[in-house]
Coordinates of C-alpha atoms in Angstrom, one line a residue:
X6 CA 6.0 4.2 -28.2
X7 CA 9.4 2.2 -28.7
X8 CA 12.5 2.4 -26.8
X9 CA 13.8 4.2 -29.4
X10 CA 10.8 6.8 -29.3
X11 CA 10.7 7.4 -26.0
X12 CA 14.5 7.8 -25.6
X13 CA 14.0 10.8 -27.8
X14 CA 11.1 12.1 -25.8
X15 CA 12.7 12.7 -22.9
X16 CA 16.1 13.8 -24.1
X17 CA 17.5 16.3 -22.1
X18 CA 19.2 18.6 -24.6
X19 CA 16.3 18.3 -27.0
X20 CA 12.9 19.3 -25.3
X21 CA 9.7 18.2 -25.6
X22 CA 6.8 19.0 -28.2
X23 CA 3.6 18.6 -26.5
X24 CA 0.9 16.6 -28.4
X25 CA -0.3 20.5 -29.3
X26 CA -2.6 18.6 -32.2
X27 CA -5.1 16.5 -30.4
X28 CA -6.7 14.3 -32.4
X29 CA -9.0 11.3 -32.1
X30 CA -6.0 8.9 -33.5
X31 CA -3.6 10.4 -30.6
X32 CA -6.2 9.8 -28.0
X33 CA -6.9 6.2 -29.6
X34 CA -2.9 6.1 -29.2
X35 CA -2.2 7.1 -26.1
X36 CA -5.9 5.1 -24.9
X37 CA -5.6 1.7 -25.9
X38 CA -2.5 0.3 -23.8
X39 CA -4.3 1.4 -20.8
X40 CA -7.5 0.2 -22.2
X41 CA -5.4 -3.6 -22.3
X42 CA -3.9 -2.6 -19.3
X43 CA -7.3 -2.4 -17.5
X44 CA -8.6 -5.6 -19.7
X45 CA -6.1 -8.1 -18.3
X46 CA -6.9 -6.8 -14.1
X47 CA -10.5 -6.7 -15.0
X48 CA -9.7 -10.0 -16.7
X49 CA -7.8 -12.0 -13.6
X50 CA -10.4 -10.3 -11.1
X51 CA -13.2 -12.3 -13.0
X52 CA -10.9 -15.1 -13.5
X53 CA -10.7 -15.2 -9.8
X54 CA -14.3 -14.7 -8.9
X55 CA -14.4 -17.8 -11.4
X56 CA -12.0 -19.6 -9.1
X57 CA -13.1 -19.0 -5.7
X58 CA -16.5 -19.8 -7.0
X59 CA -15.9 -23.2 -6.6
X60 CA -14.9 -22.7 -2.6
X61 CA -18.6 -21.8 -2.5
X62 CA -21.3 -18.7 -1.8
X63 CA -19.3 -18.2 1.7
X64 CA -16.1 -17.7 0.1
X65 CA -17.5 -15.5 -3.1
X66 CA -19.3 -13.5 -0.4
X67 CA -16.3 -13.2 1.9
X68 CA -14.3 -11.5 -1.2
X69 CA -16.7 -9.8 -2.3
X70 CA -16.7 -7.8 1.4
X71 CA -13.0 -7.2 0.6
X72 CA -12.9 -6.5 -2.5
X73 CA -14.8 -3.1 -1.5
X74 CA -12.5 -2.2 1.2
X75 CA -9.4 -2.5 -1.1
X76 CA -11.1 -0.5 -4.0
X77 CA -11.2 1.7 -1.0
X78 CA -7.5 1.4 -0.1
X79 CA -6.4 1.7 -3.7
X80 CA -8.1 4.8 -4.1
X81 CA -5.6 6.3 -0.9
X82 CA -3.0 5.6 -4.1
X83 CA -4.7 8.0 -6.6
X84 CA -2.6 10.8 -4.3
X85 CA 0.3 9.7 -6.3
X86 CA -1.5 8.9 -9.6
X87 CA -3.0 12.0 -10.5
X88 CA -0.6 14.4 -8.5
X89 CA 2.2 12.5 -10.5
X90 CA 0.0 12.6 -13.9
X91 CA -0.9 16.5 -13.4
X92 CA 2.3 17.3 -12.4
X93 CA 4.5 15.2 -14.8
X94 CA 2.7 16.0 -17.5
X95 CA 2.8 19.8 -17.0
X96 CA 6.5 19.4 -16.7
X97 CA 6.5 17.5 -19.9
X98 CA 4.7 20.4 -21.7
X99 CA 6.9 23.0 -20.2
X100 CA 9.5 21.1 -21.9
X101 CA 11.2 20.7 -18.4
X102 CA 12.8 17.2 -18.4
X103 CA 14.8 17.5 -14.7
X104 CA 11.5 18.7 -13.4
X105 CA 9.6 15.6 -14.3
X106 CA 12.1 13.6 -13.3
X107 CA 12.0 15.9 -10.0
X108 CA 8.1 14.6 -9.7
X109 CA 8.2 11.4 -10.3
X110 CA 11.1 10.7 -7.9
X111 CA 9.3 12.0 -5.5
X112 CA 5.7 10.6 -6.5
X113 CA 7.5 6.6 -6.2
X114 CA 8.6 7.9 -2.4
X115 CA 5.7 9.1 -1.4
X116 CA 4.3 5.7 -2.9
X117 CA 6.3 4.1 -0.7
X118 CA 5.8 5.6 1.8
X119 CA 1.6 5.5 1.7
X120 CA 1.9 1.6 0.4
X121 CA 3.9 0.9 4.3
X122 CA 1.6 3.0 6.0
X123 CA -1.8 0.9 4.8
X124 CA -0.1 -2.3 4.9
X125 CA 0.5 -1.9 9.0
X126 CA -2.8 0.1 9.2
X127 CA -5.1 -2.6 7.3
X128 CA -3.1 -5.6 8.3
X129 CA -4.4 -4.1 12.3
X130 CA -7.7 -3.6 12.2
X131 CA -8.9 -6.2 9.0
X132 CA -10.9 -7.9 11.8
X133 CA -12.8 -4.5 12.5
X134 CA -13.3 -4.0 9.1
X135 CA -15.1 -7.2 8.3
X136 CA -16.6 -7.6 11.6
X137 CA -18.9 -4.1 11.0
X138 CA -20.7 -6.0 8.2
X139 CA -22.0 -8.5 10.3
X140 CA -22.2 -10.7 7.8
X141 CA -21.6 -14.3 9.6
X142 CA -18.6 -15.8 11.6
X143 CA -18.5 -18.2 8.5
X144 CA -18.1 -15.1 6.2
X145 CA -16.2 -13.3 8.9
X146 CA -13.5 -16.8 9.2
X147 CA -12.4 -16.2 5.4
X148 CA -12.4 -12.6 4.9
X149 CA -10.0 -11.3 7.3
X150 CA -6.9 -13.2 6.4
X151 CA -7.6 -12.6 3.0
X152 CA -8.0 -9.2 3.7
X153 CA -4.6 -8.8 5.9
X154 CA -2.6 -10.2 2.9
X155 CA -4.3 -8.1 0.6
X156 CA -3.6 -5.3 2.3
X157 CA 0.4 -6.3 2.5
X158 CA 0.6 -6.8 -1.0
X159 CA 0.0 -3.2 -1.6
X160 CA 3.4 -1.6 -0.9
X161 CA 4.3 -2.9 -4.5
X162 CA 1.1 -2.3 -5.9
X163 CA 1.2 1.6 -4.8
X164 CA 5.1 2.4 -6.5
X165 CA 3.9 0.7 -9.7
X166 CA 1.3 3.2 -9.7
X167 CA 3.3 6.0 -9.5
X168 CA 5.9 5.1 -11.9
X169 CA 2.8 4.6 -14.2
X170 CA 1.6 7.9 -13.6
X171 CA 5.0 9.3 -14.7
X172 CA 5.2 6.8 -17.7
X173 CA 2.0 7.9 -19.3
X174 CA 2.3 11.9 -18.3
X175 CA 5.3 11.7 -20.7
X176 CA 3.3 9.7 -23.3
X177 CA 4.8 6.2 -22.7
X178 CA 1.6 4.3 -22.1
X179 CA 3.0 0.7 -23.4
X180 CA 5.7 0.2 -20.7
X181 CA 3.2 0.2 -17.7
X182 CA 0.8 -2.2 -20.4
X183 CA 3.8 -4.3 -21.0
X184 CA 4.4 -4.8 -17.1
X185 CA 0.5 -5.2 -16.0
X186 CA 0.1 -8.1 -18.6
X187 CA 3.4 -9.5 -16.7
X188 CA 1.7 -9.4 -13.4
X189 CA -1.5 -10.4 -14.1
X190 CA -0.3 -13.6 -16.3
X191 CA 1.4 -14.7 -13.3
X192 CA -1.2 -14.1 -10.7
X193 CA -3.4 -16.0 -12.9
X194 CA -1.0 -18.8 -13.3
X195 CA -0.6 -19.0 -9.5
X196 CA -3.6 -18.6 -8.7
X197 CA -5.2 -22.2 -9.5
X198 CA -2.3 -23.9 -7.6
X199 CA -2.3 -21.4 -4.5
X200 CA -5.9 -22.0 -3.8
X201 CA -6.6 -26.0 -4.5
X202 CA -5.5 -29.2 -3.1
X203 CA -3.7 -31.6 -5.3
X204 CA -7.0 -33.4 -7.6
X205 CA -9.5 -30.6 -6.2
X206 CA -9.5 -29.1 -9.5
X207 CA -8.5 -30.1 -13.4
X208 CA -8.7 -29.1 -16.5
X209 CA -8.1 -31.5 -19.8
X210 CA -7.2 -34.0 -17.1
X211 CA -4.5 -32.5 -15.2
X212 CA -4.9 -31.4 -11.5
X213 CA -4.1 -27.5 -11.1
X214 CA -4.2 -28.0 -7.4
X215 CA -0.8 -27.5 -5.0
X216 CA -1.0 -25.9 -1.3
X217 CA -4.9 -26.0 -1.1
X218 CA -4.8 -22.7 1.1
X219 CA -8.3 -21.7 -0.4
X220 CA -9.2 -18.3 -0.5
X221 CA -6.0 -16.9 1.2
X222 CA -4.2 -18.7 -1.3
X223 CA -5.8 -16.1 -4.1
X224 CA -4.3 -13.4 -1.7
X225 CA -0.6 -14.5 -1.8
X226 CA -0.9 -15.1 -5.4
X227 CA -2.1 -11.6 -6.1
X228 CA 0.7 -10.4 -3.1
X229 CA 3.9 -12.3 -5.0
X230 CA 2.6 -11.4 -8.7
X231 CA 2.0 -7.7 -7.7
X232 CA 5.4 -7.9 -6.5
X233 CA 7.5 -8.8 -8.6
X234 CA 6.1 -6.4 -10.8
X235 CA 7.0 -3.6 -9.0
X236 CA 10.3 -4.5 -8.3
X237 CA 10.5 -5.2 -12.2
X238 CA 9.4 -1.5 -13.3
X239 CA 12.2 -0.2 -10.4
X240 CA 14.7 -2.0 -12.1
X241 CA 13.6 -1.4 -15.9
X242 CA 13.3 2.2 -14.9
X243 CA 17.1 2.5 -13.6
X244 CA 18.7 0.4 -16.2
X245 CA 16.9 2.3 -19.2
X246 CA 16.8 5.6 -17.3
X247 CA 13.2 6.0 -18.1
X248 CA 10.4 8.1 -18.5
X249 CA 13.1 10.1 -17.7
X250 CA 17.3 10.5 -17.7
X251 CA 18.5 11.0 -14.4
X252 CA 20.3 14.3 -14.1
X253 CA 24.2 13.1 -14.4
X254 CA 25.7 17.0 -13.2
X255 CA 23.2 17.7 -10.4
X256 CA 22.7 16.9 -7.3
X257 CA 19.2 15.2 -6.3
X258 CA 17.6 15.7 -2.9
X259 CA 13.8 15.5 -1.5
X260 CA 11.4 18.3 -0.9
X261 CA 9.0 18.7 1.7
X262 CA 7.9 21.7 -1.1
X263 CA 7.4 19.0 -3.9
X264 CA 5.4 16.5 -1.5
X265 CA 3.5 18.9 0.1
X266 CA 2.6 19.8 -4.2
X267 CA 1.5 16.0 -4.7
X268 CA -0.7 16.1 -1.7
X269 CA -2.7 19.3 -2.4
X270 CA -3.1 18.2 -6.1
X271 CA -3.5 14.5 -5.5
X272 CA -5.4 14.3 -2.0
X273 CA -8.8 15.9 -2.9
X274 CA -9.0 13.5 -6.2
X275 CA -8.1 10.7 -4.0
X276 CA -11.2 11.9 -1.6
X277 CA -13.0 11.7 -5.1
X278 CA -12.2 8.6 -5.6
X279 CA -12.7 7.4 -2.0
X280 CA -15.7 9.2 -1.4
X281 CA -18.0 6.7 -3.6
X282 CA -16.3 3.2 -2.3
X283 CA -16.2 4.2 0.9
X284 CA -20.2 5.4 1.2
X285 CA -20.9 1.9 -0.7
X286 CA -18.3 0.3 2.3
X287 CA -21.1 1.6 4.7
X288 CA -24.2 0.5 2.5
X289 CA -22.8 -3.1 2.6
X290 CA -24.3 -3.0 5.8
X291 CA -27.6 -2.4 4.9
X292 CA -27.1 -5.1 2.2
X293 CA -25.7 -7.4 4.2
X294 CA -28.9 -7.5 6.6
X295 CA -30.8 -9.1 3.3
X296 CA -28.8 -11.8 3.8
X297 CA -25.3 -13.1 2.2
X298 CA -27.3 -14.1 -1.3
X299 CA -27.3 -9.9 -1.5
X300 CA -23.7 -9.6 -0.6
X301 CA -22.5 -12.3 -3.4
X302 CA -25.3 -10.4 -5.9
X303 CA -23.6 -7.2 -5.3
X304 CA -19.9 -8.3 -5.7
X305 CA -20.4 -10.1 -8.7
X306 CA -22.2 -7.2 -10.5
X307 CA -19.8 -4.8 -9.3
X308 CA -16.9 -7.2 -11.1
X309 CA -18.7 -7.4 -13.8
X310 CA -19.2 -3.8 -14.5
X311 CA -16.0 -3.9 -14.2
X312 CA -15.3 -4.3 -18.1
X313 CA -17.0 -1.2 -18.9
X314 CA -13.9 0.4 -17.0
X315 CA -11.6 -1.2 -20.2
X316 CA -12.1 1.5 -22.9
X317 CA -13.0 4.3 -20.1
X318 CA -9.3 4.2 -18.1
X319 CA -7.6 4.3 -21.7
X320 CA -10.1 7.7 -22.6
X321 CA -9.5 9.1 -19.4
X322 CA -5.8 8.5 -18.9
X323 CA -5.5 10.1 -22.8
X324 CA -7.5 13.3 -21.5
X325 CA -5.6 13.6 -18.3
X326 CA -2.3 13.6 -19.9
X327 CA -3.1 15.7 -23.2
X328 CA -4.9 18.4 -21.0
X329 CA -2.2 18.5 -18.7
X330 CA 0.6 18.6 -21.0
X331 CA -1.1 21.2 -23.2
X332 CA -1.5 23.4 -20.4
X333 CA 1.9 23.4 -19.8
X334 CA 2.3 24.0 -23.6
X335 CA -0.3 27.1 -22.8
X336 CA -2.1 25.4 -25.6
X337 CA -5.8 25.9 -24.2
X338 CA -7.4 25.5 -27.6
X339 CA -5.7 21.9 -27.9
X340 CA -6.4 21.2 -23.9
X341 CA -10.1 21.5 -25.2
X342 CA -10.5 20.0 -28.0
X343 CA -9.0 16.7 -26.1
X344 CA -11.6 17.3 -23.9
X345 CA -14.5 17.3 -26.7
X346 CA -12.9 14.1 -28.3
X347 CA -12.9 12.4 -25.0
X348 CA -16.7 13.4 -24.6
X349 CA -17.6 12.0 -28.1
X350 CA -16.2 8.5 -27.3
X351 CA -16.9 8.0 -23.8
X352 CA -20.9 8.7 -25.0
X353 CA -20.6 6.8 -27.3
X354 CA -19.2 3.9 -25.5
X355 CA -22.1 4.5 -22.4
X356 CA -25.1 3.8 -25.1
X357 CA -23.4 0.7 -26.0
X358 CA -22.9 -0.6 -22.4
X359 CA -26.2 0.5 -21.5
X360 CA -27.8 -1.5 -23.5
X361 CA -25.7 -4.5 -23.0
X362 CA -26.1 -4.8 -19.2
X363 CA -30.0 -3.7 -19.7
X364 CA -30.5 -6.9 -22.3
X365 CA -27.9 -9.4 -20.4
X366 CA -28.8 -9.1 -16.6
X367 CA -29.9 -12.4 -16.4
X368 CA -27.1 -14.2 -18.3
X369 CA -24.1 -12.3 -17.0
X370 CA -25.6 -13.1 -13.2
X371 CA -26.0 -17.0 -14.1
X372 CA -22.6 -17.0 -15.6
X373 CA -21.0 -16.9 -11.9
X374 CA -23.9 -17.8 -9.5
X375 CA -26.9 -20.2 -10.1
X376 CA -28.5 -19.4 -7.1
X377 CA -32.1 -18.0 -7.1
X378 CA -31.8 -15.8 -4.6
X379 CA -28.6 -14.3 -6.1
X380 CA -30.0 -14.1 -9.3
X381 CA -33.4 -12.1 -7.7
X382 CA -31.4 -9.4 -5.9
X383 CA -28.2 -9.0 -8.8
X384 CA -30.3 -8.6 -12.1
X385 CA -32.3 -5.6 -11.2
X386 CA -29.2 -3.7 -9.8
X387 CA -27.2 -4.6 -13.2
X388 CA -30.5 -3.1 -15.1
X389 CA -30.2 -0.2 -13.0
X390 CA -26.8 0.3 -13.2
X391 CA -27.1 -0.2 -17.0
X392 CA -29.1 3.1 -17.2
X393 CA -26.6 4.7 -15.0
X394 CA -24.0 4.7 -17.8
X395 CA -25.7 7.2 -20.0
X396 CA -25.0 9.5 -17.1
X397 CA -21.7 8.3 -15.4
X398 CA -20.1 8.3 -19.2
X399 CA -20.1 11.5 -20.0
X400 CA -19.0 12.2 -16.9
X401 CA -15.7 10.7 -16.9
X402 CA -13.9 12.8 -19.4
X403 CA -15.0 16.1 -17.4
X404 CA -13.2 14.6 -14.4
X405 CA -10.3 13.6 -16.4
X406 CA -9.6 17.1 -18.0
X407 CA -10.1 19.0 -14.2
X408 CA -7.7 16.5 -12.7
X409 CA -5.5 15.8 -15.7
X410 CA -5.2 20.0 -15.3
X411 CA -4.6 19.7 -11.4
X412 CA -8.0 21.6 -10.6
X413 CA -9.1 18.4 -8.1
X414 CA -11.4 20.0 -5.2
X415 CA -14.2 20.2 -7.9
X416 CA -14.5 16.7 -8.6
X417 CA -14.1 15.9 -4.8
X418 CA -16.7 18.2 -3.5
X419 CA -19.1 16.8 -5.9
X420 CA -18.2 13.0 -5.2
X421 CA -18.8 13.8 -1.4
X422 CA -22.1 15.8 -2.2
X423 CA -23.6 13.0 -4.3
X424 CA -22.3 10.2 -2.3
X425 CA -22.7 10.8 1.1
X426 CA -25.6 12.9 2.0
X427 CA -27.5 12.0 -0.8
X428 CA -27.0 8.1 -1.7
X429 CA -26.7 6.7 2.0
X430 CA -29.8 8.3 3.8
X431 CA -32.0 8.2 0.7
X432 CA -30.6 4.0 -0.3
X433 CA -31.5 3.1 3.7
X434 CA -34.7 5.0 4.1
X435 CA -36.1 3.0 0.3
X436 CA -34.4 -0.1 2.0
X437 CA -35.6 -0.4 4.8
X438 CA -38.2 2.3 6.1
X439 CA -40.2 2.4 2.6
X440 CA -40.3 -1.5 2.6
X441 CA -38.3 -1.3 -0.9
X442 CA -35.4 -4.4 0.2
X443 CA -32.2 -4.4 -1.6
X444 CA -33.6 -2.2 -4.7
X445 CA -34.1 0.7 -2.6
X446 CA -30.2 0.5 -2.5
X447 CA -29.8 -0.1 -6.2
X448 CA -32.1 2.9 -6.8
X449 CA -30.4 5.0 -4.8
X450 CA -27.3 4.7 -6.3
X451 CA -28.4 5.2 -9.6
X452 CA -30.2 8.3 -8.2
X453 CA -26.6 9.5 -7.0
X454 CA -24.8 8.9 -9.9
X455 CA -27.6 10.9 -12.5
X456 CA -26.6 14.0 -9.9
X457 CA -23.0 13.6 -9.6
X458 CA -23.2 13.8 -13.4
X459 CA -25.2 17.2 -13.5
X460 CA -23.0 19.2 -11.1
X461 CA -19.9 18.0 -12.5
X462 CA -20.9 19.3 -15.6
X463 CA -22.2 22.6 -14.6
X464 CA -18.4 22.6 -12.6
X465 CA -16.5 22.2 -15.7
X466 CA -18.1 24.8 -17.8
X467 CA -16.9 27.0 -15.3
X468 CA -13.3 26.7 -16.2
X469 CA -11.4 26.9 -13.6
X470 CA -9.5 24.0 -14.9
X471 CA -8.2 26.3 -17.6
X472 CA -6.3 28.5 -15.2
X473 CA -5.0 26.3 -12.6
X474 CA -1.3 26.7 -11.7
X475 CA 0.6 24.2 -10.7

C-alpha cells in the first residue's frame, strides 16, 4: 500500500470498505511484507549465530540459553499485538476510524508500559534465570550480561510492535516491512564491529573488528538498532498521521475501559504464546544435564526452524486481519473463506518444509557447528521436528482466525494442555527414566505438538470465533 493508498484508507469522512472479497491474491498481498519482514529477523538471528560462532561452543551455547528466555519475554508483547490486531481491525471493518485510532493509542501505551516493566524485571533477576540451567560458570559468565542488555533493549522493541499491530489491522503491511528491514540492516552492520577486536575478523581483506566486547557486543547492537527503529515509526507515525488521522475536534484521553479490553483479548493469546517457550525454558534443564554439545544442538535447530516462520507470519497476519475486519464488516462468509485460503497454503507450505528439514538434517547442523557431538544430538531433533510440520501447519491459520476474531482463551487452554502436562513429564520420563537421552526430549515435543494440532481443530469447528464481541 502507498502513501497515497493508505491516506485514503483511513480517511475520516470517507469510511472504510473491508476486504469483504477474500481472495488468495489479497492474502498473498497483505502476507508477503510480513513474510520479508520475518525473513530479514530470521535472517540477522542466523547472521548472528554465524558471528558468535567464531567466539566458540561457550558463547553459541550461552545465547542459545537466552535466546529462549527472550522468545519468552517477547511473547509478554503479543498482549499488545493481537489485542491491537483484533481490536483495530474490528474497528477498521466497522468503518470506525476514531475508534482505531482510540486502540492503537492505547495499544503503544500499554507497550510502553509492559516494555519498562520487563526491562527492570529481567535486567534483576538475569542471573537467576541463567543460573537454573546449570549449565557452567563458563556458560553462566557470558549469558547474563547478554541477557541484561537484551532485556533493556526491549522497551523499543515492544512499541514497535504495537504500532505494527495497528499498521497491518488497517491493511498497511509495508510500513512496518519498510521499518524492520531498517533495523535489522543496521544491527547487522553493527554487529561485526560491536563484537570483534580490531584484526579478529576480515572479510576481502579488511578487519570488521572495533570494541571487541564479544558476545555482549551482539546485545548493544541489537539494543541501539532496535531502537532507533522505534523511535523512527513514533515519529513517521506523527508526521504522516498514520494508520490513522488523529482526531483534530476531539479531545483524547486514556481509558482504564480500553486497557482493561487489550488485556482480556490479548493476555490469554500471550499465555498461548508463552505457554510453549516457557515449558521448553524448563526442559533446557533436562537438556542441559547432557552436556553443553545438547544445549548448542538445540539453539541452532530452533534458529534454523526459524525460516519456516517466513511465509507462516505473512499467512497468519493476512488471516488475523481479514477475519477480524470482516467480522466487524458482519461478513462471516468472507471471515471463512480467509480462513480456508489460509489453510490451503499453510499445508501446502508444511509438506514442503517437512521434507526439507527431513532430507537436510545433516547439512543444515554442519553449516553452524562441526562438532560430533553437536551434530549426534541436533540432527535427529531437526528430523523430528520435520515431521512435526505436517501437524503444526495446519494449525496456524486456525489460531490466526480465533485470535484475529478476539476468541483467545481457546488457543491458550490448548497451548497450556499440550505443553505443560503433557510435553514436560512425558520429555523427562523418555529422557531420563526410560534411558532414551536427549531424544526422549525431541520425541516428546513432537508428541505435543501432533495434540495441540487435534484439539485446536476440534476448537475451531466449534465456532465460537464467529460470534465473539469485542
Amino acid at each position: 500500500m502507498n502513501r497515497g493508498s493508505a491516506a485514503r484508507a483511513v480517511s475520516v469522512d470517507e469510511p472504510v470498505a473491508p476486504a469483504s472479497v477474500v481472495t488468495y491474491r489479497r492474502i498473498w498481498e497483505l502476507a508477503w511484507p510480513v513474510s520479508i519482514s520475518t525473513s530479514t529477523v530470521t535472517l540477522l538471528t542466523l547472521v548472528n549465530l554465524y558471528w558468535v560462532g567464531h567466539l566458540g561452543t561457550v558463547a553459541v551455547a550461552a545465547v542459545s540459553l537466552c535466546g529462549n528466555s527472550l522468545f519468552i519475554v517477547f511473547g509478554i508483547s503479543n498482549i499488545v499485538y493481537t489485542g491491537a490486531l483484533a481490536i483495530v481491525a474490528r474497528r477498521v471493518g466497522e468503518g470506525n476510524l476514531v475508534h482505531a485510532f482510540e486502540a492503537t493509542l492505547h495499544a503503544v501505551c500499554l507497550a510502553a508500559l509492559l516494555g519498562v516493566a520487563v526491562a527492570v524485571i529481567g535486567y534483576t533477576v538475569a542471573p537467576a534465570i541463567v543460573g537454573f540451567f546449570g549449565a557452567g560458570a563458563a556458560v553462566d559468565a557470558v549469558a547474563v550480561p547478554f541477557l541484561r542488555i537484551s532485556f533493556i533493549g526491549q522497551i523499543f522493541l515492544f512499541i514497535s510492535v504495537a504500532l505494527s499491530a495497528s499498521y497491518q489491522a488497517a491493511g498497511d503491511t509495508r510500513t512496518p516491512m519498510l521499518i524492520n528491514i531498517a533495523v535489522v540492516l543496521v544491527n547487522g552492520l553493527l554487529d561485526p564491529f560491536f563484537i570483534f577486536e580490531p584484526g579478529q575478523v576480515a572479510i576481502w581483506g579488511v578487519s570488521l573488528g572495533w570494541l571487541g566486547w564479544g558476545v555482549n557486543g551482539g546485545a548493544v547492537a541489537a539494543a541501539l538498532a532496535g531502537a532507533g527503529g522505534g523511535l523512527l515509526f513514533i515519529a513517521l507515525s506523527l508526521r504522516r498521521d498514520q494508520p490513522f488521522p488523529r482526531p483534530r475536534h476531539q479531545r483524547l484521553a486514556l481509558s482504564l475501559d480500553d486497557f482493561a479490553r487489550m488485556m482480556r483479548v490479548g493476555t490469554p493469546a500471550s499465555l498461548s504464546m508463552i505457554a510453549r517457550p516457557l515449558s521448553t525454558f524448563l526442559l533446557l534443564k533436562v537438556i542441559a544435564s547432557f552436556g553443553t554439545a545438547a544445549i548448542a544442538a538445540f539453539g541452532i535447530a530452533l534458529r534454523s526452524f526459524s525460516v519456516n516462520w517466513i511465509p507462516y507470519s505473512g499467512i497468519n497476519t493476512a488471516v488475523s486481519s481479514l477475519v477480524g475486519q470482516n467480522l466487524g464488516a458482519r461478513n462471516l462468509t468472507a471471515a471463512t473463506r480467509a480462513v480456508a485460503h489460509g489453510l490451503v497454503v499453510s499445508s501446502l507450505l508444511g509438506i514442503g518444509f517437512c521434507v526439507l528439514y527431513y532430507s537436510f538434517a545433516q547439512e543444515i547442523m554442519l553449516a553452524f557447528d562441526h562438532e560430533p557431538a553437536v551434530l549426534a544430538a541436533g540432527a535427529p531433533f531437526l528430523k523430528l521436528m520435520a515431521l512435526s510440520f505436517l501437524f503444526s501447519a495446519p494449525m496456524l491459520p486456525l489460531v490466526s482466525a480465533m485470535n484475529g476474531a478476539g476468541d483467545t482463551k481457546p488457543p491458550m487452554i490448548t497451548a497450556f494442555l499440550a505443553n505443560w502436562p503433557l510435553k514436560l513429564p512425558l520429555s523427562y520420563v523418555l529422557a531420563l527414566p526410560l534411558g532414551y537421552g536427549v531424544n526422549g526430549v525431541w520425541i516428546g515435543m513432537l508428541v505435543s505438538i501432533v495434540f495441540e494440532t487435534m484439539v485446536v481443530a476440534a476448537w475451531y469447528r466449534r465456532g465460537s470465533w464467529k460470534t465473539k464481541k469485542l
